[in-house]
Amino acid sequence: MSIIEVRQLTKIFGPDPARAGRLLNEGWSKEKIYKETGMTVGVNKAEFSIRQGEIFVIMGLSGSGKSTLVRLLNRLIEPTSGQILFGGADIVRMNPEQLRQLRRKNIGMVFQKFALFPHRTVLGNVEYGLEVQGVERRKRKELAMNAIRLVGLDGWANSLPDQLSGGMQQRVGLARGLANDPDILLMDEAFSALDPLIRKDMQHELLLLQSKMKKTIVFITHDLDEALRIGDRIALMKDGSIVQIGTPEEILIQPADKYVERFVEDVDLSKVLTAAHVMFQPQTVTPERGPRVALQLMRDNGVSSLYVTDTEKKLLGIITADQAAMALREKRTIQEVMQTDVPWVPPTALLNELFEMMAETRLPVAVVDNREKLIGIILKGAVLSALAGNPVPEAGGVS
Ligand code: ADP
Ligand code: MG
């Protein structure tokens, strides 16, 4: 379900946006329009929807229009044209009072420069937005303390900003954005000023936080690794236009054009793609069906082994064709002959963590969720194919 729908959203900086718009329609580039008219195409007919609860990353080189786009969403920048639908209302048409309500209740923002007040405590900084909105003192403190706890700064509420490290200061910024519990959090290069290691920590924190809060986050970055690590979906911008929107996998494996291709060509896929990406739904067998059925299923599917599960798909083991044939000859059951020690990984395992396991076994690797259910299997060929940049087929394959 989408929480925001953006249609044909455009921002042109300069005195005659309508003229620039016409030139755009005639196929002029952003560069040519700037050279001939002095006007800048900030965002050009952006069109996308943001889903409830996702981390939607907007990525692109410096100057590609990311900040402009995100500031259009809460109208810190006035759009030239287009629509931003939020819960049935068009943000572009809201009056000042509606807009105030929107920023107060629905959309929070975290900036790159923490912009903390040096003479205010952590608590005072986090409270600031609530204060401006006229939230009464006790309520304000309660909300701010909640947010401070959420970002892991308990115990620091009364410290001043310069007593905190850069990473901790950015947590204060994050807490400030979260204090009024907005539906949507806009984060503009929020981690870009941090040292690489602290930055990784913060990315991890954000994902943890997100798994608890389930907010909708619009996260801006110029860093591809960061985008791939935290984005559920990524919109890639160039010269004010969105050139592709997709999951990290889609962007990597099916780049929409040469530009995206060049952008992602140096990415090590084995550090990005997960087990879930290359697995497929296998044929399985329950023990009650017996070795004869197991053998028949293997023949029908052209495979030489089958995973054994109970009726709830809980993983019990694996049976090979040889073992099934033996059980049949010796009148034994599937449980008596199957192998229970099977290679398995969680769906989040990265492909580079799979290599070693795949080298050591001839069996397809089982993908098992946190309730011990078999949700897929992985064949060596599928891993190699994905690393070569091929889309993974929906199902099928032979083991
Ligand atoms: P990014 O955040 O991706 O680095 P911006 O959204 O800041 O990019 O800028 C997009 C384009 O719009 C750039 O060409 C920039 O120079 C231009 N721009 C941004 N703000 C203004 C402004 N207030 N006036 C004129 N041009 C602007
Ligand atoms: Mg920017």
Coordinates of C-alpha atoms and ligand atoms in Angstrom, one line a residue:
M1 CA 0.0 0.0 0.0
S2 CA 1.4 3.4 -0.9
I3 CA 1.6 6.3 1.5
I4 CA 2.7 8.9 -1.0
E5 CA 2.1 9.1 -4.7
V6 CA 4.1 11.6 -6.7
R7 CA 3.0 12.5 -10.2
Q8 CA 4.8 14.6 -12.7
L9 CA 6.5 16.6 -10.0
T10 CA 8.7 19.3 -11.4
K11 CA 10.8 22.1 -10.0
I12 CA 12.5 24.6 -12.2
F13 CA 14.6 27.3 -10.5
G14 CA 14.4 30.6 -12.4
P15 CA 12.2 33.4 -13.6
D16 CA 10.2 31.6 -16.3
P17 CA 9.5 28.0 -15.4
A18 CA 6.9 27.6 -18.1
R19 CA 9.4 28.4 -20.8
A20 CA 11.9 26.0 -19.4
G21 CA 9.2 23.3 -19.2
R22 CA 8.4 23.8 -22.9
L23 CA 12.1 23.5 -23.7
L24 CA 12.3 20.3 -21.7
N25 CA 9.3 19.0 -23.7
E26 CA 11.2 19.9 -26.9
G27 CA 14.0 17.6 -25.7
W28 CA 16.5 20.2 -24.4
S29 CA 18.9 18.9 -21.8
K30 CA 19.2 20.4 -18.3
E31 CA 22.6 21.6 -19.3
K32 CA 21.5 23.3 -22.5
I33 CA 18.5 25.0 -20.7
Y34 CA 20.9 26.4 -18.1
K35 CA 23.3 27.6 -20.8
E36 CA 20.7 29.3 -22.9
T37 CA 18.3 30.6 -20.3
G38 CA 20.1 30.6 -16.9
M39 CA 17.3 28.5 -15.4
T40 CA 18.0 25.2 -13.6
V41 CA 16.0 22.0 -13.9
G42 CA 15.9 20.8 -10.3
V43 CA 13.4 18.0 -10.6
N44 CA 12.0 16.9 -13.9
K45 CA 8.5 15.1 -14.0
A46 CA 9.3 12.7 -11.1
E47 CA 6.8 10.0 -10.9
F48 CA 6.8 7.3 -8.1
S49 CA 5.0 6.0 -5.1
I50 CA 6.4 5.3 -1.7
R51 CA 5.0 2.2 0.1
Q52 CA 4.0 2.2 3.7
G53 CA 6.8 1.0 5.9
E54 CA 9.6 0.9 3.4
I55 CA 13.0 2.6 3.2
F56 CA 12.8 4.4 -0.1
V57 CA 16.3 5.6 -1.1
I58 CA 16.8 8.4 -3.5
M59 CA 20.3 8.2 -4.9
G60 CA 22.3 10.1 -7.4
L61 CA 25.4 12.2 -7.9
S62 CA 25.8 15.6 -6.4
G63 CA 23.5 18.1 -8.2
S64 CA 21.2 15.4 -9.6
G65 CA 18.2 16.8 -7.7
K66 CA 17.9 14.7 -4.6
S67 CA 17.6 17.4 -2.0
T68 CA 15.2 19.4 -4.2
L69 CA 13.0 16.3 -4.6
V70 CA 12.9 15.5 -0.9
R71 CA 12.2 19.1 0.0
L72 CA 9.3 19.2 -2.5
L73 CA 7.7 16.4 -0.5
N74 CA 7.1 18.6 2.5
R75 CA 7.1 21.8 0.5
L76 CA 10.2 23.3 2.0
I77 CA 10.6 24.0 -1.7
E78 CA 7.5 25.0 -3.7
P79 CA 6.9 22.8 -6.7
T80 CA 6.6 24.3 -10.2
S81 CA 4.0 21.7 -11.2
G82 CA 2.8 18.2 -10.4
Q83 CA 1.1 16.4 -7.5
I84 CA 2.0 14.8 -4.2
L85 CA -0.8 12.7 -3.0
F86 CA -0.8 11.8 0.7
G87 CA -3.8 10.0 2.2
G88 CA -6.1 11.3 -0.5
A89 CA -4.9 15.0 -0.2
D90 CA -2.6 16.8 -2.6
I91 CA 0.2 18.3 -0.6
V92 CA 0.9 20.7 -3.5
R93 CA -2.5 22.3 -2.9
M94 CA -2.5 22.5 0.9
N95 CA -2.9 25.9 2.5
P96 CA -0.4 27.1 5.1
E97 CA -2.3 25.8 8.1
Q98 CA -2.7 22.3 6.5
L99 CA 0.9 22.4 5.7
R100 CA 1.8 23.2 9.3
Q101 CA -0.3 20.3 10.5
L102 CA 1.4 18.0 7.9
R103 CA 4.9 18.9 9.1
R104 CA 3.9 18.6 12.7
K105 CA 2.1 15.3 12.6
N106 CA 3.0 13.4 9.5
I107 CA 6.4 14.2 8.1
G108 CA 9.6 14.6 10.0
M109 CA 13.0 15.5 8.7
V110 CA 16.7 14.8 9.5
F111 CA 19.4 16.9 7.9
Q112 CA 23.0 16.2 7.1
K113 CA 24.3 19.1 9.2
F114 CA 22.9 18.2 12.6
A115 CA 22.2 21.9 13.3
L116 CA 22.1 21.3 17.0
F117 CA 21.8 24.2 19.4
P118 CA 25.1 24.3 21.2
H119 CA 23.7 25.7 24.5
R120 CA 20.8 23.4 24.7
T121 CA 21.1 19.9 26.2
V122 CA 20.3 16.8 24.2
L123 CA 16.8 16.9 25.7
G124 CA 16.4 20.6 24.8
N125 CA 17.5 19.9 21.3
V126 CA 15.1 17.0 20.8
E127 CA 12.3 19.0 22.4
Y128 CA 12.8 22.0 20.2
G129 CA 10.5 21.0 17.3
L130 CA 7.7 20.1 19.8
E131 CA 8.2 23.4 21.6
V132 CA 7.8 25.3 18.3
Q133 CA 4.6 23.3 17.7
G134 CA 3.3 24.4 21.1
V135 CA 3.2 20.9 22.7
E136 CA 2.8 21.5 26.4
R137 CA 5.9 21.0 28.6
R138 CA 5.2 17.6 30.3
K139 CA 4.0 15.9 27.1
R140 CA 7.0 17.4 25.2
K141 CA 9.5 16.0 27.7
E142 CA 7.8 12.6 27.6
L143 CA 7.9 12.4 23.8
A144 CA 11.5 13.7 23.6
M145 CA 12.7 11.2 26.2
N146 CA 11.0 8.3 24.3
A147 CA 12.9 9.4 21.1
I148 CA 16.1 9.7 23.0
R149 CA 15.7 6.2 24.3
L150 CA 14.8 4.9 20.8
V151 CA 18.1 6.1 19.4
G152 CA 20.1 4.7 22.3
L153 CA 21.1 7.9 24.0
D154 CA 19.6 7.2 27.4
G155 CA 21.8 8.7 30.0
W156 CA 22.8 11.6 27.8
A157 CA 19.7 13.7 27.9
N158 CA 21.3 16.4 30.0
S159 CA 24.6 16.5 28.1
L160 CA 25.5 19.3 25.7
P161 CA 26.1 18.6 22.0
D162 CA 29.9 19.2 22.2
Q163 CA 30.2 16.5 24.8
L164 CA 29.0 14.0 22.2
S165 CA 30.8 12.3 19.2
G166 CA 29.7 13.0 15.7
G167 CA 27.8 9.7 15.5
M168 CA 26.0 10.6 18.8
Q169 CA 25.2 14.1 17.5
Q170 CA 23.5 12.6 14.5
R171 CA 21.5 10.3 16.8
V172 CA 20.2 13.5 18.5
G173 CA 19.3 14.7 15.0
L174 CA 17.5 11.4 14.4
A175 CA 15.7 11.6 17.8
R176 CA 14.6 15.2 16.9
G177 CA 13.1 13.9 13.7
L178 CA 11.4 11.0 15.5
A179 CA 10.1 13.0 18.5
N180 CA 6.6 13.7 17.2
D181 CA 6.3 10.2 15.9
P182 CA 5.8 11.1 12.2
D183 CA 4.4 8.7 9.7
I184 CA 7.2 9.6 7.3
L185 CA 10.8 10.5 8.0
L186 CA 12.8 12.3 5.4
M187 CA 16.6 11.9 5.8
D188 CA 18.7 14.1 3.5
E189 CA 22.3 12.7 3.5
A190 CA 21.9 12.2 7.2
F191 CA 24.9 10.0 7.5
S192 CA 27.1 11.5 4.8
A193 CA 29.2 13.6 7.2
L194 CA 30.1 10.7 9.4
D195 CA 33.3 8.7 9.4
P196 CA 33.0 5.5 7.4
L197 CA 32.9 3.2 10.5
I198 CA 30.4 5.3 12.4
R199 CA 28.4 5.6 9.3
K200 CA 28.1 1.8 9.0
D201 CA 27.1 1.7 12.6
M202 CA 24.4 4.2 12.0
Q203 CA 23.1 2.4 8.9
H204 CA 22.8 -0.7 11.1
E205 CA 21.1 1.2 13.9
L206 CA 18.6 2.7 11.4
L207 CA 17.7 -0.8 10.1
L208 CA 17.3 -2.1 13.7
L209 CA 15.2 1.0 14.5
Q210 CA 13.2 0.5 11.4
S211 CA 12.4 -3.1 12.3
K212 CA 10.9 -1.9 15.5
M213 CA 9.2 1.4 14.3
K214 CA 8.1 0.4 10.9
K215 CA 8.1 4.0 9.8
T216 CA 8.2 5.0 6.2
I217 CA 11.6 6.5 5.5
V218 CA 12.8 8.5 2.5
F219 CA 16.5 8.3 2.6
I220 CA 18.8 10.4 0.4
T221 CA 22.3 9.4 -0.4
H222 CA 25.0 9.9 -3.0
D223 CA 26.6 6.7 -1.9
L224 CA 25.7 3.5 -3.8
D225 CA 26.9 1.1 -1.0
E226 CA 24.7 2.9 1.5
A227 CA 21.8 2.8 -0.9
L228 CA 22.2 -0.9 -1.5
R229 CA 22.6 -1.7 2.2
I230 CA 19.6 0.0 3.6
G231 CA 17.1 0.5 0.7
D232 CA 14.1 -1.6 0.2
R233 CA 13.8 0.3 -3.1
I234 CA 16.0 2.8 -4.8
A235 CA 15.2 5.6 -7.1
L236 CA 18.3 6.6 -9.1
M237 CA 18.4 10.3 -10.3
K238 CA 20.3 12.0 -13.0
D239 CA 20.0 15.6 -14.1
G240 CA 16.7 16.0 -12.2
S241 CA 15.1 12.9 -13.7
I242 CA 14.5 9.6 -12.1
V243 CA 16.2 7.1 -14.4
Q244 CA 15.3 3.9 -12.6
I245 CA 13.3 2.7 -9.6
G246 CA 13.7 -0.8 -8.2
T247 CA 14.9 -3.1 -5.5
P248 CA 18.7 -3.2 -5.0
E249 CA 18.8 -6.5 -6.9
E250 CA 16.8 -5.1 -9.8
I251 CA 19.0 -2.1 -10.1
L252 CA 22.1 -4.3 -10.1
I253 CA 20.9 -7.0 -12.3
Q254 CA 18.7 -5.2 -14.7
P255 CA 20.0 -1.7 -15.0
A256 CA 17.6 0.4 -17.1
D257 CA 20.1 2.0 -19.3
K258 CA 23.8 2.6 -19.9
Y259 CA 24.0 5.3 -17.2
V260 CA 22.7 3.0 -14.4
E261 CA 24.9 0.2 -15.8
R262 CA 28.0 2.4 -15.4
F263 CA 26.9 3.5 -12.0
V264 CA 26.7 0.0 -10.7
E265 CA 29.4 -1.8 -12.7
D266 CA 31.9 -2.0 -9.9
V267 CA 29.6 -3.4 -7.3
D268 CA 30.6 -6.8 -5.9
L269 CA 27.3 -8.7 -6.3
S270 CA 28.3 -11.4 -3.9
K271 CA 28.2 -8.8 -1.1
V272 CA 24.8 -7.5 -2.0
L273 CA 22.7 -10.4 -3.3
T274 CA 21.2 -12.7 -0.6
A275 CA 20.1 -16.3 -0.4
A276 CA 16.5 -15.2 -0.8
H277 CA 17.4 -13.7 -4.2
V278 CA 18.7 -16.9 -5.7
M279 CA 16.5 -19.6 -4.1
F280 CA 13.6 -21.2 -5.6
Q281 CA 10.6 -23.2 -4.3
P282 CA 11.6 -26.9 -4.3
Q283 CA 9.4 -30.0 -4.6
T284 CA 9.4 -31.6 -1.1
V285 CA 8.1 -34.8 0.4
T286 CA 6.6 -35.6 3.8
P287 CA 7.8 -38.8 5.5
E288 CA 4.3 -40.4 5.5
R289 CA 4.3 -40.6 1.7
G290 CA 7.1 -43.2 1.8
P291 CA 10.2 -43.9 -0.4
R292 CA 8.3 -45.1 -3.4
V293 CA 6.5 -41.7 -3.8
A294 CA 9.8 -39.9 -3.0
L295 CA 11.5 -41.8 -5.9
Q296 CA 8.6 -41.1 -8.2
L297 CA 8.7 -37.3 -7.4
M298 CA 12.4 -37.3 -8.1
R299 CA 11.9 -38.9 -11.5
D300 CA 9.0 -36.6 -12.3
N301 CA 11.1 -33.5 -11.4
G302 CA 14.3 -34.7 -12.8
V303 CA 16.2 -34.3 -9.5
S304 CA 18.4 -36.7 -7.5
S305 CA 17.4 -35.7 -4.0
L306 CA 14.4 -34.2 -2.2
Y307 CA 14.0 -32.2 1.0
V308 CA 11.8 -33.9 3.6
T309 CA 9.5 -31.6 5.6
D310 CA 6.5 -32.1 7.8
T311 CA 3.1 -30.8 6.6
E312 CA 3.9 -27.4 8.0
K313 CA 7.1 -27.2 5.9
K314 CA 9.4 -27.6 8.9
L315 CA 12.7 -29.0 7.7
L316 CA 13.4 -32.6 8.7
G317 CA 16.1 -33.7 6.3
I318 CA 17.0 -34.7 2.8
I319 CA 16.7 -38.0 0.9
T320 CA 18.7 -38.9 -2.1
A321 CA 17.6 -41.3 -4.9
D322 CA 20.0 -43.9 -3.7
Q323 CA 18.7 -43.7 -0.1
A324 CA 15.1 -43.9 -1.4
A325 CA 15.9 -47.0 -3.5
M326 CA 17.6 -48.6 -0.6
A327 CA 14.6 -47.9 1.7
L328 CA 12.3 -49.4 -0.9
R329 CA 14.5 -52.6 -1.1
E330 CA 14.8 -53.0 2.6
K331 CA 11.3 -52.0 3.5
R332 CA 12.5 -49.1 5.6
T333 CA 10.9 -45.6 6.1
I334 CA 12.1 -42.2 4.8
Q335 CA 13.0 -41.2 8.4
E336 CA 15.3 -44.2 8.7
V337 CA 17.4 -43.5 5.7
M338 CA 17.3 -39.7 5.2
Q339 CA 20.1 -37.5 6.1
T340 CA 19.2 -35.0 8.9
D341 CA 22.5 -33.0 8.8
V342 CA 21.8 -30.7 5.9
P343 CA 23.5 -27.6 4.6
W344 CA 21.3 -24.6 5.4
V345 CA 21.3 -20.8 5.5
P346 CA 18.9 -18.1 6.5
P347 CA 17.3 -16.1 3.7
T348 CA 19.4 -13.0 4.6
A349 CA 22.8 -14.8 4.0
L350 CA 24.9 -13.1 1.5
L351 CA 26.2 -15.0 -1.5
N352 CA 29.8 -14.6 -0.5
E353 CA 28.9 -16.5 2.7
L354 CA 27.5 -19.3 0.7
F355 CA 30.5 -20.1 -1.4
E356 CA 32.3 -22.2 1.2
M357 CA 29.3 -24.2 2.0
M358 CA 28.5 -24.9 -1.6
A359 CA 32.1 -26.1 -2.3
E360 CA 31.7 -28.6 0.5
T361 CA 28.5 -30.2 -0.4
R362 CA 26.8 -31.8 -3.4
L363 CA 23.4 -31.2 -2.0
P364 CA 21.3 -28.1 -2.8
V365 CA 21.5 -25.7 0.2
A366 CA 18.3 -25.3 2.2
V367 CA 17.0 -21.8 3.0
V368 CA 15.3 -21.9 6.4
D369 CA 13.4 -19.1 8.1
N370 CA 13.5 -18.4 11.8
R371 CA 10.7 -20.8 12.5
E372 CA 12.8 -23.6 10.9
K373 CA 10.6 -23.8 7.9
L374 CA 12.0 -24.6 4.5
I375 CA 11.3 -21.6 2.3
G376 CA 13.6 -22.4 -0.7
I377 CA 16.7 -24.2 -2.0
I378 CA 19.8 -23.0 -3.7
L379 CA 21.7 -24.7 -6.5
K380 CA 25.3 -23.8 -7.3
G381 CA 24.4 -22.9 -10.9
A382 CA 21.9 -20.3 -9.7
V383 CA 24.5 -18.6 -7.6
L384 CA 27.1 -18.5 -10.4
S385 CA 24.5 -17.3 -12.8
A386 CA 23.3 -14.5 -10.5
L387 CA 26.9 -13.4 -10.0
A388 CA 27.3 -13.2 -13.7
G389 CA 24.5 -10.7 -13.7
N390 CA 21.7 -12.8 -15.0
P391 CA 18.2 -12.5 -13.7
V392 CA 17.2 -15.5 -11.5
P393 CA 14.4 -17.6 -13.0
E394 CA 11.2 -17.8 -11.0
A395 CA 11.5 -21.5 -10.3
G396 CA 12.8 -24.7 -11.8
G397 CA 16.3 -26.0 -12.0
V398 CA 17.7 -29.5 -11.6
S399 CA 19.8 -30.9 -8.8
Ligands
ADP1 P1 21.6 17.1 -4.9 O1 20.9 17.2 -3.6 O2 21.3 15.8 -5.6 O3 23.0 17.3 -4.8 P2 20.1 19.5 -5.4 O4 18.7 19.1 -5.3 O5 20.7 20.3 -4.3 O6 21.0 18.2 -5.8 O7 20.3 20.4 -6.7 C1 19.7 20.0 -8.0 C2 20.0 21.1 -9.0 O8 19.2 22.3 -8.7 C3 21.4 21.6 -9.0 O9 21.7 21.8 -10.4 C4 21.4 22.8 -8.2 O10 22.5 23.7 -8.6 C5 20.1 23.4 -8.5 N1 19.5 24.2 -7.3 C6 19.3 23.7 -6.1 N2 18.7 24.7 -5.3 C7 18.7 25.8 -6.1 C8 18.2 27.2 -5.9 N3 17.7 27.6 -4.7 N4 18.3 28.0 -6.9 C9 18.8 27.6 -8.1 N5 19.3 26.4 -8.4 C10 19.2 25.5 -7.4
MG2 MG 21.7 17.4 -1.6

